[in-house]
Coordinates of C-alpha atoms and ligand atoms in Angstrom, one line a residue:
X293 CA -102.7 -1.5 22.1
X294 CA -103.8 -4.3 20.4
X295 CA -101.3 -7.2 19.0
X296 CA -101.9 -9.9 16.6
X297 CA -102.8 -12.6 19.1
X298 CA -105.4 -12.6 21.7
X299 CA -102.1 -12.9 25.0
X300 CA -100.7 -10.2 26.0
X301 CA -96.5 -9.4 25.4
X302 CA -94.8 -7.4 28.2
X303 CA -93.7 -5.0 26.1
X304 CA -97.8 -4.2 24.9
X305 CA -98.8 -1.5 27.6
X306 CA -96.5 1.1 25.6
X307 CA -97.6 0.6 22.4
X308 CA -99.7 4.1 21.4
X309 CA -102.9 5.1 19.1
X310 CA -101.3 7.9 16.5
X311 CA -101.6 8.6 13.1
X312 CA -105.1 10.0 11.3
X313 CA -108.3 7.7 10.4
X314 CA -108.8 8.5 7.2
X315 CA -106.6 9.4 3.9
X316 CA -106.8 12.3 2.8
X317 CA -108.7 12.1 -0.9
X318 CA -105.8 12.8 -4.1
X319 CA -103.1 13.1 -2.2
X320 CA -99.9 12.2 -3.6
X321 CA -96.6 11.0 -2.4
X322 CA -93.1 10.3 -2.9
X323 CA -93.6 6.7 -1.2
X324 CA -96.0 4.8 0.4
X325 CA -94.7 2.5 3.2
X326 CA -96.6 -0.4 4.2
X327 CA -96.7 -1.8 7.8
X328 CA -95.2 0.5 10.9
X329 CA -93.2 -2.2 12.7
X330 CA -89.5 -1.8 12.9
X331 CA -88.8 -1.9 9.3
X332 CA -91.7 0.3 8.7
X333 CA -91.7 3.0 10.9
X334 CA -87.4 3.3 10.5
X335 CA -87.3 2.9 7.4
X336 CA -90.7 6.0 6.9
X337 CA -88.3 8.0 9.6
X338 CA -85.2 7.7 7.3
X339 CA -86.8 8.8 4.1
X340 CA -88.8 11.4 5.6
X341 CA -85.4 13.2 7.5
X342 CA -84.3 13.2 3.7
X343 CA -87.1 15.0 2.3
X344 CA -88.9 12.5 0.8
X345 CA -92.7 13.0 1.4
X346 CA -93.6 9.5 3.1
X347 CA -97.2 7.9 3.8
X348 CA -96.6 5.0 6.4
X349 CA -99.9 2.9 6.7
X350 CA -100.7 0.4 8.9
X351 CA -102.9 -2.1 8.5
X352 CA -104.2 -2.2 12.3
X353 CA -101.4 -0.1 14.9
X354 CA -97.9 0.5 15.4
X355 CA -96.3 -2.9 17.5
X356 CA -99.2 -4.5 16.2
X357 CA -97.1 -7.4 14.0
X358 CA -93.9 -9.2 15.6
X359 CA -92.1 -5.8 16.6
X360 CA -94.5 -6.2 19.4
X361 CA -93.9 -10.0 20.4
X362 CA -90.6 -9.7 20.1
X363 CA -88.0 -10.1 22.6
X364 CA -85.4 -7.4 20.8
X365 CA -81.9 -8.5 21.7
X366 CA -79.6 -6.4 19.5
X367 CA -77.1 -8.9 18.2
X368 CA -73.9 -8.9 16.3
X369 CA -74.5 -11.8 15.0
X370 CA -77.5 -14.4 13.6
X371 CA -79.5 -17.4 13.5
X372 CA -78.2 -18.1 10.5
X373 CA -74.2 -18.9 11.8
X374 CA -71.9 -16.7 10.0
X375 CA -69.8 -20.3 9.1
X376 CA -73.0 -21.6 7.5
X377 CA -73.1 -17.6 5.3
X378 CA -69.2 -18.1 4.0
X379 CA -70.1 -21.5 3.3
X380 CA -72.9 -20.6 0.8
X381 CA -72.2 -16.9 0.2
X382 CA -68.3 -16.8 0.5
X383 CA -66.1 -14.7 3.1
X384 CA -66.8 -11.5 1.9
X385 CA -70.7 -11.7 1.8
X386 CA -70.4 -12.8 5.5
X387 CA -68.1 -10.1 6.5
X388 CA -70.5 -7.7 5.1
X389 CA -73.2 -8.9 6.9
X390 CA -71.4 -8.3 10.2
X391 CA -71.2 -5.1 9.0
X392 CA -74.5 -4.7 7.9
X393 CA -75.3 -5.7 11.3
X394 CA -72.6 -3.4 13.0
X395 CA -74.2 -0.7 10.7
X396 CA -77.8 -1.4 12.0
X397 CA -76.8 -1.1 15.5
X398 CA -75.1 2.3 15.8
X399 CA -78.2 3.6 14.1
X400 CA -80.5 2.2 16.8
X401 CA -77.8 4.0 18.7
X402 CA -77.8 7.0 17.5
X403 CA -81.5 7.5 16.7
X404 CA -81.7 7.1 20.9
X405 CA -79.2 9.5 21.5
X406 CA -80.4 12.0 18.7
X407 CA -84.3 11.6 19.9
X408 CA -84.0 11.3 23.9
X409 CA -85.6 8.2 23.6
X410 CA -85.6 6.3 27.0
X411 CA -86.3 2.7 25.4
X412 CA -84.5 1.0 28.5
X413 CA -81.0 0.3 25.9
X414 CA -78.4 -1.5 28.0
X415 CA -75.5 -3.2 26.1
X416 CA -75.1 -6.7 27.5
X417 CA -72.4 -9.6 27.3
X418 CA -74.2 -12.5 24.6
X419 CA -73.5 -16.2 25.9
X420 CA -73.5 -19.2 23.5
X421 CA -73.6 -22.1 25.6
X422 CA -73.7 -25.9 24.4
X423 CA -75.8 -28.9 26.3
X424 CA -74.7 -31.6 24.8
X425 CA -71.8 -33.1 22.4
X426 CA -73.3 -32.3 19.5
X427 CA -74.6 -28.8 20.2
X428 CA -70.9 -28.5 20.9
X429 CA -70.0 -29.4 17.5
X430 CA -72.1 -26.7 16.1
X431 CA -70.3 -24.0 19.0
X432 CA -67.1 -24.8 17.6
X433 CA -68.3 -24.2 14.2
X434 CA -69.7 -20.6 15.4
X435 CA -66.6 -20.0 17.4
X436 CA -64.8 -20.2 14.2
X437 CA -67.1 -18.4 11.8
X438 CA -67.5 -15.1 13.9
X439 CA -63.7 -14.7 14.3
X440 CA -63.2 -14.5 10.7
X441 CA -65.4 -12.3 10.2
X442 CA -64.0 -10.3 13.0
X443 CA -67.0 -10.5 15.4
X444 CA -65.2 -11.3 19.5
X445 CA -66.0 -14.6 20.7
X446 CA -64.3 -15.9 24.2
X447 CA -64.5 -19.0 25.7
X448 CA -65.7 -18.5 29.5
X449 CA -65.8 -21.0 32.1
X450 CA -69.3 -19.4 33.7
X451 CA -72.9 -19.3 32.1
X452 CA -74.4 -16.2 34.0
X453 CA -77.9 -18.2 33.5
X454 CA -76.6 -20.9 35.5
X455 CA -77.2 -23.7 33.1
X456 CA -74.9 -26.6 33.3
X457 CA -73.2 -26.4 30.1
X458 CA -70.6 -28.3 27.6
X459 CA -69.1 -25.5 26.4
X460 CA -69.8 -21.0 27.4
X461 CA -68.7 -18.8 24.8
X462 CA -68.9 -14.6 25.3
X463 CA -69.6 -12.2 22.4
X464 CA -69.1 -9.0 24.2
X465 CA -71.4 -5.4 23.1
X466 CA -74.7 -7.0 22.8
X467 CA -77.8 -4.9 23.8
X468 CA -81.1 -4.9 24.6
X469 CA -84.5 -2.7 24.8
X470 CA -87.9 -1.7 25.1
X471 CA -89.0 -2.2 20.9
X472 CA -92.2 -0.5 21.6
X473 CA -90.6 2.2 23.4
X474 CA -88.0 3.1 21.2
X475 CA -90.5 2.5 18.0
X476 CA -93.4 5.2 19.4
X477 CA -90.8 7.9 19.6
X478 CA -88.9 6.9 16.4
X479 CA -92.9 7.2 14.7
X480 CA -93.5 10.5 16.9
X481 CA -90.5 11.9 14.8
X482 CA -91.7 11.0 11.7
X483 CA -94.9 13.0 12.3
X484 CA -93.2 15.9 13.2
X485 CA -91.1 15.8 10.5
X486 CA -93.9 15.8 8.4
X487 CA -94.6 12.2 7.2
X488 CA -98.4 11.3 7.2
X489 CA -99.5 8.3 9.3
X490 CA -102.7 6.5 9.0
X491 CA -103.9 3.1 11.2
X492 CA -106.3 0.8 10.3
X493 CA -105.4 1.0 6.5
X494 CA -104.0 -2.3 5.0
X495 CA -102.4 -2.4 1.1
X496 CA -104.6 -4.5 -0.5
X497 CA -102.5 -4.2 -4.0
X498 CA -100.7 -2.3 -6.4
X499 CA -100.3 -1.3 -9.8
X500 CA -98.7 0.5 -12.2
X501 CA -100.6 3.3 -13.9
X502 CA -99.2 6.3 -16.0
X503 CA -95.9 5.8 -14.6
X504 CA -97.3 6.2 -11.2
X505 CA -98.5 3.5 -8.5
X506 CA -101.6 3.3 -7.6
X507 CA -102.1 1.3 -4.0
X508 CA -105.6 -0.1 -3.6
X509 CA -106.1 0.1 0.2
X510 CA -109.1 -0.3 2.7
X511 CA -109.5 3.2 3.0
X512 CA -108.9 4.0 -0.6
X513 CA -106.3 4.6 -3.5
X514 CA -103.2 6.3 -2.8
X515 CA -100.8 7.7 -5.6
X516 CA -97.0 8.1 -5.7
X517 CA -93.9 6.9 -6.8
X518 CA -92.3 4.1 -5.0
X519 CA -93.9 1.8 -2.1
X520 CA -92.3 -0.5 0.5
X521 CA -93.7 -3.8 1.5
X522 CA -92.5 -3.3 5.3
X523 CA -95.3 -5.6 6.1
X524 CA -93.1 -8.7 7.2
X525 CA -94.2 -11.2 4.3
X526 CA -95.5 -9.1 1.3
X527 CA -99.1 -9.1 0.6
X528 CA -100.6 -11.1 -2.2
X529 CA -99.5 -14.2 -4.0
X530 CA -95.2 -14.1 -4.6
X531 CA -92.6 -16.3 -5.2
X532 CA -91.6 -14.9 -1.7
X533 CA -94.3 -17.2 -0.4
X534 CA -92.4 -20.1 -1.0
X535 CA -89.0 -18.8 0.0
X536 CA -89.4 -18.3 3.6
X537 CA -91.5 -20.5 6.3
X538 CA -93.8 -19.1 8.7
X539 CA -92.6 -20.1 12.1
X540 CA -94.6 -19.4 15.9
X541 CA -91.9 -19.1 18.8
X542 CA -93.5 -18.9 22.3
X543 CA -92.2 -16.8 25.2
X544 CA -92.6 -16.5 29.2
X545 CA -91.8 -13.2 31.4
X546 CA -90.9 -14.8 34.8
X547 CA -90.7 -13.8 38.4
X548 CA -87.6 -15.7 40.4
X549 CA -88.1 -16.5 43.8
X550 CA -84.0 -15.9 44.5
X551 CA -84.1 -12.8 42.9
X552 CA -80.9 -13.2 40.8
X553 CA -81.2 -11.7 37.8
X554 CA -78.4 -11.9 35.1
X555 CA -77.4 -9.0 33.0
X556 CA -77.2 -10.9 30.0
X557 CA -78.3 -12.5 27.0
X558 CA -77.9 -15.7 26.6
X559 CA -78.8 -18.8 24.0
X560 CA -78.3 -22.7 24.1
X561 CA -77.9 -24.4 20.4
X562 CA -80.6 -26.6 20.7
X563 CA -83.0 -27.2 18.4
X564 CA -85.2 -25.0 18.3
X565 CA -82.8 -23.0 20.6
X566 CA -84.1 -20.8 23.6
X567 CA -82.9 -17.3 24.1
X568 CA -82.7 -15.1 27.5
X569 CA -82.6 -11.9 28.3
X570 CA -84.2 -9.9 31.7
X571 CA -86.2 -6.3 32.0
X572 CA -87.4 -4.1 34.3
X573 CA -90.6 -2.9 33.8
X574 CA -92.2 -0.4 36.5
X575 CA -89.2 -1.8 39.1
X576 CA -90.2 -5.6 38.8
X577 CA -87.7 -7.8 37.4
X578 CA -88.7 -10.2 35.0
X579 CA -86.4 -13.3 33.0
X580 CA -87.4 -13.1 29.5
X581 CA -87.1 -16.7 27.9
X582 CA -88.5 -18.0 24.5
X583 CA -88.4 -21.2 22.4
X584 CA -90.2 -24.2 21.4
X585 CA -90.3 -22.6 17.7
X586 CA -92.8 -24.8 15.4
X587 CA -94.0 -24.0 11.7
X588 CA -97.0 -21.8 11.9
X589 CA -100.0 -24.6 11.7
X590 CA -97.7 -27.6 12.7
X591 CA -99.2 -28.5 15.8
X592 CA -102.5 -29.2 17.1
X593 CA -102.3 -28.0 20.6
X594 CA -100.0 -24.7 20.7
X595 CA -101.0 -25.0 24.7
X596 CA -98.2 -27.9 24.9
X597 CA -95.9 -25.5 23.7
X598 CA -96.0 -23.1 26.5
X599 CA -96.2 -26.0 28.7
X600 CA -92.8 -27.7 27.6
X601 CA -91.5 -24.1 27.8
X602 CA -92.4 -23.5 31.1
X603 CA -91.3 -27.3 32.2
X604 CA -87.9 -26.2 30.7
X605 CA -87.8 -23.3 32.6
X606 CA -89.0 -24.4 36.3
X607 CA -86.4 -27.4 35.4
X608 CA -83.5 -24.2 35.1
X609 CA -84.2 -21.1 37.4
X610 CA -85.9 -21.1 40.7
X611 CA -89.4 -19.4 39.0
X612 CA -91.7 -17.5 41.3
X613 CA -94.6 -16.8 39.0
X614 CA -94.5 -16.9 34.9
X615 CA -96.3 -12.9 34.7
X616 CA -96.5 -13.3 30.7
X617 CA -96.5 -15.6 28.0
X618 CA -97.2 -14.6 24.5
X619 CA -96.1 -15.9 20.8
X620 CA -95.5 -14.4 17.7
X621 CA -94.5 -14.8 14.6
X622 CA -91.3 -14.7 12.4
X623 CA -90.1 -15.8 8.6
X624 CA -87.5 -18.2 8.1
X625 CA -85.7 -17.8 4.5
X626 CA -84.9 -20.6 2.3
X627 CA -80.7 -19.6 2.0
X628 CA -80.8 -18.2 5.3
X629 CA -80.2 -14.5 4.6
X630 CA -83.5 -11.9 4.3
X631 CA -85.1 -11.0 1.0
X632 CA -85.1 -7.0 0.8
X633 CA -85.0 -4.9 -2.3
X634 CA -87.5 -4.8 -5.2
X635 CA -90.3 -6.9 -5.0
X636 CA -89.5 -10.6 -7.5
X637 CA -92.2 -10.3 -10.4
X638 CA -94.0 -6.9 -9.0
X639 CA -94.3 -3.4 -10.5
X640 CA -90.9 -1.8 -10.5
X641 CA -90.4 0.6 -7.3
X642 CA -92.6 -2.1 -5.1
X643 CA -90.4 -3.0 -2.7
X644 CA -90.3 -5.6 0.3
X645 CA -88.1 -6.7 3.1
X646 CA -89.0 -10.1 4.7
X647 CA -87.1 -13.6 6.2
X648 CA -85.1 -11.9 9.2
X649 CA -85.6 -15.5 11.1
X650 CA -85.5 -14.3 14.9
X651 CA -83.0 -11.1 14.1
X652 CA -85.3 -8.6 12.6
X653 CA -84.7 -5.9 15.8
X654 CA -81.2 -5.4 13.6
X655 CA -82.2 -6.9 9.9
X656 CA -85.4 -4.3 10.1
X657 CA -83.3 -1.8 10.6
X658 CA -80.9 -2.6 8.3
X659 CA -83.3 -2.9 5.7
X660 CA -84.9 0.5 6.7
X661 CA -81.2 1.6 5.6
X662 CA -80.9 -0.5 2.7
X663 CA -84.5 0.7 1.2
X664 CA -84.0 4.4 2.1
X665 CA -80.5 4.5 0.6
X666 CA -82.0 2.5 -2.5
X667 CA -85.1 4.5 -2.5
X668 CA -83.2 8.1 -2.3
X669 CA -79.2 7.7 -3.5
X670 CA -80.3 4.9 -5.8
X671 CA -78.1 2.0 -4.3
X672 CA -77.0 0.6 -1.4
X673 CA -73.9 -1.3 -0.6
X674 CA -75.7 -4.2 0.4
X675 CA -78.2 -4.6 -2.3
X676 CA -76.6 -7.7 -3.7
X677 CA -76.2 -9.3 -0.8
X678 CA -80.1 -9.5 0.4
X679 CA -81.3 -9.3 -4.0
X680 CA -85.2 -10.9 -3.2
X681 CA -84.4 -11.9 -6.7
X682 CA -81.8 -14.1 -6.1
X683 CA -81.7 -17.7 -6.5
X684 CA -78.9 -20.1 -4.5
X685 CA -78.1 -23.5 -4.8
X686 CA -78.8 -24.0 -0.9
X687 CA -82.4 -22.6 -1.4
X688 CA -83.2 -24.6 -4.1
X689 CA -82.1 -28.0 -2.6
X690 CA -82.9 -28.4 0.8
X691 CA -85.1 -26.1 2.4
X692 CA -87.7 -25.4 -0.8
X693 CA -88.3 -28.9 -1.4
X694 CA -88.7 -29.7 2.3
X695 CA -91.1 -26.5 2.7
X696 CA -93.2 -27.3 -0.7
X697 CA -94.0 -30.8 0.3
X698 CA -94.9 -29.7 4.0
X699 CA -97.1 -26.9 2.1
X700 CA -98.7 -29.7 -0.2
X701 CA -99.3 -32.4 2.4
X702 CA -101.0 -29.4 4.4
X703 CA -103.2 -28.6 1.3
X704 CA -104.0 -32.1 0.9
X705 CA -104.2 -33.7 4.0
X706 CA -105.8 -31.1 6.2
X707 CA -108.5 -31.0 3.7
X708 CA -109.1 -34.8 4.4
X709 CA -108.3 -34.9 7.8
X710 CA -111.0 -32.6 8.7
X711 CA -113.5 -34.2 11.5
X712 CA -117.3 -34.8 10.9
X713 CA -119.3 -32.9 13.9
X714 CA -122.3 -34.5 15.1
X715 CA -123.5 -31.8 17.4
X716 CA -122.3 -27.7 17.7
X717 CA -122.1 -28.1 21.0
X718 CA -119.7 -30.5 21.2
X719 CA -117.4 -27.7 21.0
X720 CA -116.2 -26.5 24.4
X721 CA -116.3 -22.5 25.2
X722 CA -114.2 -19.9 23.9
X723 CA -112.3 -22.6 21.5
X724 CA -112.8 -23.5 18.0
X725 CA -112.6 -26.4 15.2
X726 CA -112.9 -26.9 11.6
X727 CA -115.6 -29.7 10.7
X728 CA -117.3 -31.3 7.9
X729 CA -120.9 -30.4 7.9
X730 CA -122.9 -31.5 4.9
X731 CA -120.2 -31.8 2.7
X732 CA -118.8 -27.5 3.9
X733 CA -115.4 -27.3 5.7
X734 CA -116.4 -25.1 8.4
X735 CA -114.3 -22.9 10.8
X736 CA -116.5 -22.6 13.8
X737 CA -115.6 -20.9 16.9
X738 CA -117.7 -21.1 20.0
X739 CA -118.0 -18.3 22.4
X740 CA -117.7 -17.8 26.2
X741 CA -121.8 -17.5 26.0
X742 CA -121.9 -20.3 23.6
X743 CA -122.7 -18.9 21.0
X744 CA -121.3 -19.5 17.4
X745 CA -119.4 -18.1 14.8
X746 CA -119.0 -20.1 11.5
X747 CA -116.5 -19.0 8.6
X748 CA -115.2 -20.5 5.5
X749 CA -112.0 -22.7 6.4
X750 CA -109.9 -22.1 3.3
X751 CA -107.4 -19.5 3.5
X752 CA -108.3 -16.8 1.5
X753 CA -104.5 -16.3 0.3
X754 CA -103.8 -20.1 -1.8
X755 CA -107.1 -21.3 -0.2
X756 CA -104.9 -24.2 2.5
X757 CA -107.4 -24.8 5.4
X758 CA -106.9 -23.4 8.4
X759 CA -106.0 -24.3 12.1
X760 CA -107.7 -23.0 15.1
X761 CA -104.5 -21.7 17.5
X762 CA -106.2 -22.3 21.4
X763 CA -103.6 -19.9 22.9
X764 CA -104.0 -17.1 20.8
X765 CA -107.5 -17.5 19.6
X766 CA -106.5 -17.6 16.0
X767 CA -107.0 -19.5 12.7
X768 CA -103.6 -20.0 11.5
X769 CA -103.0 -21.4 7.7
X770 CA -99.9 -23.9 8.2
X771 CA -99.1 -23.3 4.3
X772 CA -97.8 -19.3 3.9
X773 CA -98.6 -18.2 7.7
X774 CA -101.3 -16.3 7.5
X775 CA -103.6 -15.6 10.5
X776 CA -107.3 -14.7 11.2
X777 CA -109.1 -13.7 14.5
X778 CA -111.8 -15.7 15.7
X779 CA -114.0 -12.8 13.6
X780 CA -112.0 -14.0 10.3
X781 CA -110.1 -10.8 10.2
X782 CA -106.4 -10.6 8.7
X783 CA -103.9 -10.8 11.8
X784 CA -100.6 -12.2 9.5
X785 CA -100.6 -11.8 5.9
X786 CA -100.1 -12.8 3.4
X787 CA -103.6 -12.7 3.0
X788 CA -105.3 -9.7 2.5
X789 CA -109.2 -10.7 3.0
X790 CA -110.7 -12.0 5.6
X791 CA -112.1 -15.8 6.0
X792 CA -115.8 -15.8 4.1
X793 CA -118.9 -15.3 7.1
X794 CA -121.4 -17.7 7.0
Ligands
LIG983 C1 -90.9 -14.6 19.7 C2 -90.0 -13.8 18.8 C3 -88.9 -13.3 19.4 C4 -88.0 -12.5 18.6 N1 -86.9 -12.0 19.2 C5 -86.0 -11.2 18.5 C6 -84.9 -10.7 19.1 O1 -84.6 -10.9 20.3 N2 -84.0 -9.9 18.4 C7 -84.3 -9.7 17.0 O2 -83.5 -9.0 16.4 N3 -85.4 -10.2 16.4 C8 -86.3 -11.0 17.1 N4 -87.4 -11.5 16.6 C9 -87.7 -11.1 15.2 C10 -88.2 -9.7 15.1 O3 -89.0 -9.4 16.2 C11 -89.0 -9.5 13.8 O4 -88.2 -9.9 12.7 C12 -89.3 -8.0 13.6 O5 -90.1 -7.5 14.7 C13 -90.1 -7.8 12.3 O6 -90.4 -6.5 12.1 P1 -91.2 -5.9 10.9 O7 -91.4 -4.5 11.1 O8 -90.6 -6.3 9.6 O9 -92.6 -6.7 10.9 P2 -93.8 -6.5 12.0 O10 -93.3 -6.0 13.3 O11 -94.6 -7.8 11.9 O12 -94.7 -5.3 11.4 C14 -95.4 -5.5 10.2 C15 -96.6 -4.6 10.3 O13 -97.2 -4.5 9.0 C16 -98.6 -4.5 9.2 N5 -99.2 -5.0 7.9 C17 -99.2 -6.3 7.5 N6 -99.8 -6.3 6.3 C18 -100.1 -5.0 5.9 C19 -100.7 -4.4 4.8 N7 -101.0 -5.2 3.7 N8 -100.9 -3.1 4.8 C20 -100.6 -2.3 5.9 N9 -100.0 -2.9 7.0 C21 -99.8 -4.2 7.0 C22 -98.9 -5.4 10.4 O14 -100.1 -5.1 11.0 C23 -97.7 -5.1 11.3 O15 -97.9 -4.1 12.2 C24 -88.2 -12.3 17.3 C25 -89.4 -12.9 16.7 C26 -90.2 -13.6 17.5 C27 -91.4 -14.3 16.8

């Protein structure tokens, strides 16, 4: 199963090929869902179980986005502190997201138990642990927020990950699992049920025609009512763009030489944070560990990211061999809460779900549920709450201003910064560069055999100039996230053509 980066996640081997090729000419349905991730393919299962005829379509195959380079802990609470939600949303918005959350678990739960599905679910203990003084500060804070919003915190003297800490707390009934395994049954039901599923088929857009949508995709038009966005940062050009930062986080599957593996999950508060967690996979026990976050585009060498990970964690646990390392993406939202609900300034009945941060195992699903109930009962109780419409004092000081001037200095800057190439072959193997060549930006990767492969460097989404990512062979656009392959396909929207030949 392919993912959207050339290194392989530990969870890839179980991702599998379903669906039809091709769609089938005038076909109409009730919705068309966009994207078969977590939010996708629950949310196409949901609808489906309540009679609504669904299409899911997926732009390459299931797992294929950040549902498979996650690490899918199942958490009662965020990255987004519930003190930091009743300070900008009040009390009661935060207490209904730690239901929301509450909510989105027992359905994981129950779609396991309902559908046999053997996804390797084991509820864990969650530790919070502080380094440092002012880490500590920021514990305290988090101590306070989840207990008024009723979610168990207890201070513990022991860190099960053996890392000296200032301060442990526990937040008991976490879980874990296999996303991959749990998501290829979840879609299997959806087939059954009688939902259509087709790969290789990206949205491209949508309009409104006769009181009907019509979506424009690469394997032709399809007709119906309503369509969901599950795509992770909608397609296209949205005000969305500019309301949630594209972020990379790296992660390393690790062997231990001792052997001692905790059953937990645990997360430090620094920043960036890492987060732990460990899995079995064919009886080998592997430490799951991630981190070292960075905008999408930021740096110039992602290598030194893995490399400060894996210093960190030789520094911490007693590693015996690092079996996997991977990175993926995720959306980080201006106010700190996800964007899900009707589409800001698209036809009516578009809808989209994006800017989980790192918690989209439970804010997918919990969308899925907010867009069904939307989609089928006509509301949902926490429509309000995640409005993409909405604006917030927070979002517009802060975080948009910071994010628009990164964007711009990206626009201009990389444009300028962008080296002149005396010779091709300069280039090592298998790596690529953008250059100046006669007056043309250039994107030019170089092959194992030397050979090269030359594409227009401006994004083809607001036209920012692209980055060549060494680790996972991929031209990344530091302004919205969007990714290409080395062949100047779409990996990452929100672009939705590929980077020109030449
Ligand atoms: C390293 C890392 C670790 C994480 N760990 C956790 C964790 O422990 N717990 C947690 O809760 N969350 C975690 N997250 C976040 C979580 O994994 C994501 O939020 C979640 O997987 C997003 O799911 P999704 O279905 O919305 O998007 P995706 O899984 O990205 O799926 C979107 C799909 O849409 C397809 N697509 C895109 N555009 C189109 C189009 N135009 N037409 C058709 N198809 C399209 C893509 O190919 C893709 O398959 C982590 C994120 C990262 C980066």
């Amino acid at each position: 199963m392919k993912r959207d980066g050339q290194l392989e996640s530990i969870w890839q081997s179980e991702g599998k090929h379903y669906g039809q090729e091709n769609l089938t000419p005038d076909a109409r349905f009730d919705v068309v869902i966009a994207g078969a991730g977590i939010t996708g393919i629950t949310c196409a299962l949901m609808l489906q179980k309540k009679g609504v005829k669904c299409i899911l379509v997926e732009a390459s195959n299931m797992g294929f986005g950040t549902s498979g380079g996650t690490t899918a802990h199942l958490n009662s609470f965020f990255d987004t502190p519930y003190y930091q939600v009743i300070s900008h949303f009040g009390l009661d918005a935060a207490k209904l997201l730690a239901q929301g959350a509450n909510e989105a678990h027992h359905l994981i739960k129950d779609h396991i138990n309902l559908y046999q599905i053997y996804c390797d679910y084991s509820v864990r203990n969650g530790y919070l642990f502080s380094l440092d003084t002012e880490q500590d500060k920021t514990l305290q804070k988090i101590i306070a927020g989840n207990q008024k919003v009723g979610v168990d915190t207890f201070e513990t003297k022991v860190n099960p990950f053996g890392i000296p800490s200032v301060r442990v707390v526990e937040i008991p009934n976490q879980a874990q699992f296999h996303p991959l395994k749990y998501l290829r049954i979840l879609l299997k039901e959806f087939i059954n049920s009688g939902g259509t599923y087709v790969e290789n088929c990206r949205v491209t857009s949508v309009e409104k025609e006769d009181h009907q949508l019509v979506s424009t995709t690469t394997k032709g038009n399809i007709i119906s009512n309503q369509l969901v966005y599950a795509t992770h940062i909608p397609p296209g050009r949205n005000i969305l763009h500019f309301r949630n930062a594209p972020y990379r986080s790296y992660v390393m599957a690790c062997k231990l030489k001792n052997g001692s593996y905790p059953e937990a999950l645990g997360y430090d508060l620094s920043k960036p944070y890492h987060y732990y967690r460990v899995h079995s996979l064919d009886e080998k026990q592997f430490i799951i560990a991630g981190g070292e976050d960075h905008k999408t585009g930021d740096v110039n060498h992602t290598s030194e990211s893995f490399e400060r990970l894996g210093n960190y964690l030789h520094h911490h646990f007693d590693i015996e061999e690092i079996s996997y390392q991977w990175s993926s993406q995720f959306y980080e939202s201006a106010d700190g809460l996800p964007y899900i609900g009707q589409l800001p300034g698209g036809p009516e009945k578009v809808y989209c779900a994006t800017g989980y941060n790192g918690d989209g195992m439970i804010l997918g699903t919990l969308a899925a549920k907010v867009l069904s109930d939307i989609i089928s009962v006509g509301s949902s109780k926490y429509e309000n709450l995640f409005l993409p419409s909405r604006v917030t004092p927070v979002a517009e000081s802060g975080n948009i201003i910071k994010e628009t001037a990164n964007v711009i200095k990206h626009f201009v800057v990389d444009k300028l910064a962008v080296e002149k190439m005396m010779e091709l072959a300069d280039l090592e193997n298998d790596q690529g560069k953008v250059i100046n060549h006669k007056g043309n930006r250039l994107a030019v990767y170089k092959d194992a055999n030397g050979h090269h492969h030359i594409l227009e460097s401006d994004c083809t989404h607001l036209y920012c100039t692209v980055k060549w990512n060494e680790e996972e062979k991929s031209w990344d656009c530091p302004c919205h996230g969007s990714r290409f392959g080395r062949d100047g396909k779409v990996l990452n929207g929100p672009a939705v053509t590929p980077l020109k030949e030449l």
